PDB file of C-alpha atoms in Angstrom:
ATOM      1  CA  UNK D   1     -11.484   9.855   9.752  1.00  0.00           C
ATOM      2  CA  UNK D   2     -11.558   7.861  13.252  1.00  0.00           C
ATOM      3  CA  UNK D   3     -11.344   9.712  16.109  1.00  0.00           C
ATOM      4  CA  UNK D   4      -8.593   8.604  17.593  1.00  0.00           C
ATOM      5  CA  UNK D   5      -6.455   9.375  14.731  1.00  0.00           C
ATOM      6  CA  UNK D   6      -7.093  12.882  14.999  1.00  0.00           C
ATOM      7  CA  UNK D   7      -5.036  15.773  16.366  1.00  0.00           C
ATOM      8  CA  UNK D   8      -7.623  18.078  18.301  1.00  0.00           C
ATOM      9  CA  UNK D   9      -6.031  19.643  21.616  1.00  0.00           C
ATOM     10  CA  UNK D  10      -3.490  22.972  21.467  1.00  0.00           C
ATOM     11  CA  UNK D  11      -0.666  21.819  23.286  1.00  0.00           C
ATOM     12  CA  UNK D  12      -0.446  18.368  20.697  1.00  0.00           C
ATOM     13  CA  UNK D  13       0.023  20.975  18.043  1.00  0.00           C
ATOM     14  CA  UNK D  14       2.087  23.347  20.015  1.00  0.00           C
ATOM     15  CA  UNK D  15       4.400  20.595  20.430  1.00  0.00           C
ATOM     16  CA  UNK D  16       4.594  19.736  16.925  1.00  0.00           C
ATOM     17  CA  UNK D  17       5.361  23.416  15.741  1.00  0.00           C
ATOM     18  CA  UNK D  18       7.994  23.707  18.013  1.00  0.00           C
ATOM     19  CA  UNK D  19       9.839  20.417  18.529  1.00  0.00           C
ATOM     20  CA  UNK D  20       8.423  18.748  15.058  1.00  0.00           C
ATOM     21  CA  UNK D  21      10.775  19.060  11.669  1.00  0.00           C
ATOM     22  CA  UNK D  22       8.912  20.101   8.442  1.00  0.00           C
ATOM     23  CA  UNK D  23       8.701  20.331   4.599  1.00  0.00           C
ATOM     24  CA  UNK D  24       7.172  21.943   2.482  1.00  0.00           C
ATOM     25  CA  UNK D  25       5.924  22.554  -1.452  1.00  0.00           C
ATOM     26  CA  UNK D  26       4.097  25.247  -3.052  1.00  0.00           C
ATOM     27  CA  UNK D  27       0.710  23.762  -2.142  1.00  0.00           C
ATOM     28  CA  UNK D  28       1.753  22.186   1.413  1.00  0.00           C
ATOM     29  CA  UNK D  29       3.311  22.439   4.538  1.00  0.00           C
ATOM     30  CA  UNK D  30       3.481  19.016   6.894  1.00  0.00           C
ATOM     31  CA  UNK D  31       4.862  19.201  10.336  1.00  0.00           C
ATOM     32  CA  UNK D  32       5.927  16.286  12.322  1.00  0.00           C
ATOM     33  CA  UNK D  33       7.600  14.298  15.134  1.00  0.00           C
ATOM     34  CA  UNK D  34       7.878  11.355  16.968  1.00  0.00           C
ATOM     35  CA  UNK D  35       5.435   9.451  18.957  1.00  0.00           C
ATOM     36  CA  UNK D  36       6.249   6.574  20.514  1.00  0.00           C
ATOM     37  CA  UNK D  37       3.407   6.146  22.420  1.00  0.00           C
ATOM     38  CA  UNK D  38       0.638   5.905  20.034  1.00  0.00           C
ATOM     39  CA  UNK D  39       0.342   2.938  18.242  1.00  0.00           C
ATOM     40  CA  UNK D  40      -1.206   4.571  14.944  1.00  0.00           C
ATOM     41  CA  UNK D  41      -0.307   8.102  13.413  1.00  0.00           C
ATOM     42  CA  UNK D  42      -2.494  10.741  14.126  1.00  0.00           C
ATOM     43  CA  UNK D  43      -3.233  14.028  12.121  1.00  0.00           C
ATOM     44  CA  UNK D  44      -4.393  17.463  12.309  1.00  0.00           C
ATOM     45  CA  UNK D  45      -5.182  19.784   9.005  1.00  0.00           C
ATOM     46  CA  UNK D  46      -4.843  23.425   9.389  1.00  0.00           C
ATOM     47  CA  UNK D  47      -6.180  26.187   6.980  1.00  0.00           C
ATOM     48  CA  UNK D  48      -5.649  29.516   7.047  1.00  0.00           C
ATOM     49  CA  UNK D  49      -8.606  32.477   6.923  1.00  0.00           C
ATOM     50  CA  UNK D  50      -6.168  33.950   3.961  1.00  0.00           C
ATOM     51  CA  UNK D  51      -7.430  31.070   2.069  1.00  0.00           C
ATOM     52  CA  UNK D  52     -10.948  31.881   1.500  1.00  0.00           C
ATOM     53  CA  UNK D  53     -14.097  31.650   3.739  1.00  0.00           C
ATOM     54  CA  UNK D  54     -15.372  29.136   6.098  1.00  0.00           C
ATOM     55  CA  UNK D  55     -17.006  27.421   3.296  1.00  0.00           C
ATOM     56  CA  UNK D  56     -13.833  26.536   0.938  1.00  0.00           C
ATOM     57  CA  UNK D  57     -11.869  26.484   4.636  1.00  0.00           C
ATOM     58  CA  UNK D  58     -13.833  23.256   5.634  1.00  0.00           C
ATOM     59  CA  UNK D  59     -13.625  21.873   1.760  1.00  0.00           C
ATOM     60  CA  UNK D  60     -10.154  22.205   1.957  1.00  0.00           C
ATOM     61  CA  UNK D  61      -9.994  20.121   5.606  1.00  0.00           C
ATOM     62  CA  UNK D  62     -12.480  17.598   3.982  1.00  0.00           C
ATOM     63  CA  UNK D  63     -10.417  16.856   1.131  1.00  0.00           C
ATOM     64  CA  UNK D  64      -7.143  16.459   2.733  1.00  0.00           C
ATOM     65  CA  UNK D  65      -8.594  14.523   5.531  1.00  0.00           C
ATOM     66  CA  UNK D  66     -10.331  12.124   3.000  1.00  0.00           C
ATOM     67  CA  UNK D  67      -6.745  11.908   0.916  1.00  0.00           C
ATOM     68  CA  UNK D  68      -5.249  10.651   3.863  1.00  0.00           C
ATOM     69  CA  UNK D  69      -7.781   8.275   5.114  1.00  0.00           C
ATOM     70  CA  UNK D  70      -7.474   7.038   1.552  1.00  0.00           C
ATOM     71  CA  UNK D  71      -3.877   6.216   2.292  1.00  0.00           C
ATOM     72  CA  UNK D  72      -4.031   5.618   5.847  1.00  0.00           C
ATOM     73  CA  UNK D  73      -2.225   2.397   5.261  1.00  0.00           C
ATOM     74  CA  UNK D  74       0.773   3.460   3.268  1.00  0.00           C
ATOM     75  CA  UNK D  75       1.943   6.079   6.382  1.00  0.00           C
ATOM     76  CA  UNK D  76       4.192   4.938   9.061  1.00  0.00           C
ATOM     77  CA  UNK D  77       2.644   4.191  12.932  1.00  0.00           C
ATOM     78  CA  UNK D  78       4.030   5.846  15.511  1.00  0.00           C
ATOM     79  CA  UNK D  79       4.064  10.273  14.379  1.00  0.00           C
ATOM     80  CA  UNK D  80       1.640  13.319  14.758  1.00  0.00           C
ATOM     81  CA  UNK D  81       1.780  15.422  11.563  1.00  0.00           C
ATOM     82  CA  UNK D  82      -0.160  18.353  10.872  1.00  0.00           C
ATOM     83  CA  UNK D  83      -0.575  20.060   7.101  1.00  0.00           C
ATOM     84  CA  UNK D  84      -1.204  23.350   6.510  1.00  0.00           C
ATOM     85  CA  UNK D  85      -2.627  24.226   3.265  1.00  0.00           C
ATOM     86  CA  UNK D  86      -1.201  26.750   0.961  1.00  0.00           C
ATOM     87  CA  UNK D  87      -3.155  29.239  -1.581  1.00  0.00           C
ATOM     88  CA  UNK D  88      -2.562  27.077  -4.403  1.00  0.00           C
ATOM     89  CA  UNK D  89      -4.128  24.085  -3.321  1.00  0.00           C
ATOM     90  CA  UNK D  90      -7.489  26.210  -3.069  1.00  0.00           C
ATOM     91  CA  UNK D  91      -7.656  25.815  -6.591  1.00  0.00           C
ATOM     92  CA  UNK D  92      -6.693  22.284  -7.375  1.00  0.00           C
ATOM     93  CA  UNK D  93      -8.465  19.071  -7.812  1.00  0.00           C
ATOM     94  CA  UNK D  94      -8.899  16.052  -5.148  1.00  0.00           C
ATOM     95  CA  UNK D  95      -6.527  14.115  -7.761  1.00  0.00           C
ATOM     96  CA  UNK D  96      -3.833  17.205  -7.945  1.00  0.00           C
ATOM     97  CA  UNK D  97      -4.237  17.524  -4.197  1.00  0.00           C
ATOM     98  CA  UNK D  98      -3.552  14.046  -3.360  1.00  0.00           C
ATOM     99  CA  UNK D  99      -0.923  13.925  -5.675  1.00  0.00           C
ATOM    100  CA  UNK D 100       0.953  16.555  -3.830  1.00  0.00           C
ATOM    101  CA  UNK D 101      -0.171  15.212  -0.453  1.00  0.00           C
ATOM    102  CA  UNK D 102       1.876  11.960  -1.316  1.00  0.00           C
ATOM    103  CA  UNK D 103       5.063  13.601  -2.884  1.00  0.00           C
ATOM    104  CA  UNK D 104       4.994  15.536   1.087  1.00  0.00           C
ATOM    105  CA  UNK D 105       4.845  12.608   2.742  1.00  0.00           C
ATOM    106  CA  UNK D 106       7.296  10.677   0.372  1.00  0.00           C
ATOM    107  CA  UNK D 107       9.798  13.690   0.473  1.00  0.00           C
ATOM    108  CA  UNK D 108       9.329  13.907   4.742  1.00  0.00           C
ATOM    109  CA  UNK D 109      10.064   9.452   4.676  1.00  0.00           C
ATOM    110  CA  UNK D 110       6.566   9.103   6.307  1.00  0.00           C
ATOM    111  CA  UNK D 111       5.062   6.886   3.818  1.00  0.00           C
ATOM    112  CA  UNK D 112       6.409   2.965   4.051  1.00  0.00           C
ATOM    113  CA  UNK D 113       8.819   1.266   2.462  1.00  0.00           C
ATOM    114  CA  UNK D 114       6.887  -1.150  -0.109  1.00  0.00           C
ATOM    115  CA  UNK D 115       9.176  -4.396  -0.671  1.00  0.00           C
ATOM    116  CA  UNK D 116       9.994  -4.713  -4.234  1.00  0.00           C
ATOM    117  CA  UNK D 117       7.658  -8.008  -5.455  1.00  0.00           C
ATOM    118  CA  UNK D 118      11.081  -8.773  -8.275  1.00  0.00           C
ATOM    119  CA  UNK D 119      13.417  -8.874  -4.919  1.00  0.00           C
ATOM    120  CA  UNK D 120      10.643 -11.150  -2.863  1.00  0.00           C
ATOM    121  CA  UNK D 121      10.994 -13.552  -5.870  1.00  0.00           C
ATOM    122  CA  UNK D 122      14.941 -14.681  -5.257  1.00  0.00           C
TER     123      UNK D 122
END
């Protein structure tokens, strides 16, 4: 994942958490807001130490990073978002994960409206 589209300092997060909205499912968490200012979106992963050991910790940030470089071009510009990993998603596959990494972003409208190729047609 490029560097710039990383969240890395405190007080980018901090302002997430507290002025950000944010859904959820049983495997994920994704907070959000606005950001006008950058051109691109920019994320952050978080996993807890409840989760398992520095080892399946930094799988879990791989994967999820990797999902949404994958996708990178189906999220809308301008928004930070972070997502927090549940326990359940310890024990899924890349395929299960991304699945549920896409139903987040569909259910928080951060994903981009595709135009419908039978309504281009008319």
């Amino acid at each position: 994942m490029h560097r710039k589209l990383r969240l890395r300092k405190r007080q980018d997060f901090n302002r997430i958490y507290r002025g950000g909205r944010s859904f959820a499912n049983s495997q994920l968490v994704i907070y959000w807001s606005r950001k006008p200012e950058v051109e691109h979106f920019r994320m952050g992963v978080s996993v807890s130490k409840k989760l398992g050991n520095a080892v399946v910790r930094n799988r879990m940030r791989r994967i999820l990073k990797e999902i949404v470089r994958h996708n990178k071009d189906k999220i809308v510009p301008h928004i930070d978002f972070i997502l927090i990993a549940r326990m359940p998603s310890v024990s899924m596959t890349s395929k299960e994960l991304e699945k549920s990494v896409l139903h987040l972003l569909r259910k928080a409208k951060l994903i981009q409206a595709q135009p419908n190729p039978a309504a281009v047609k008319n």
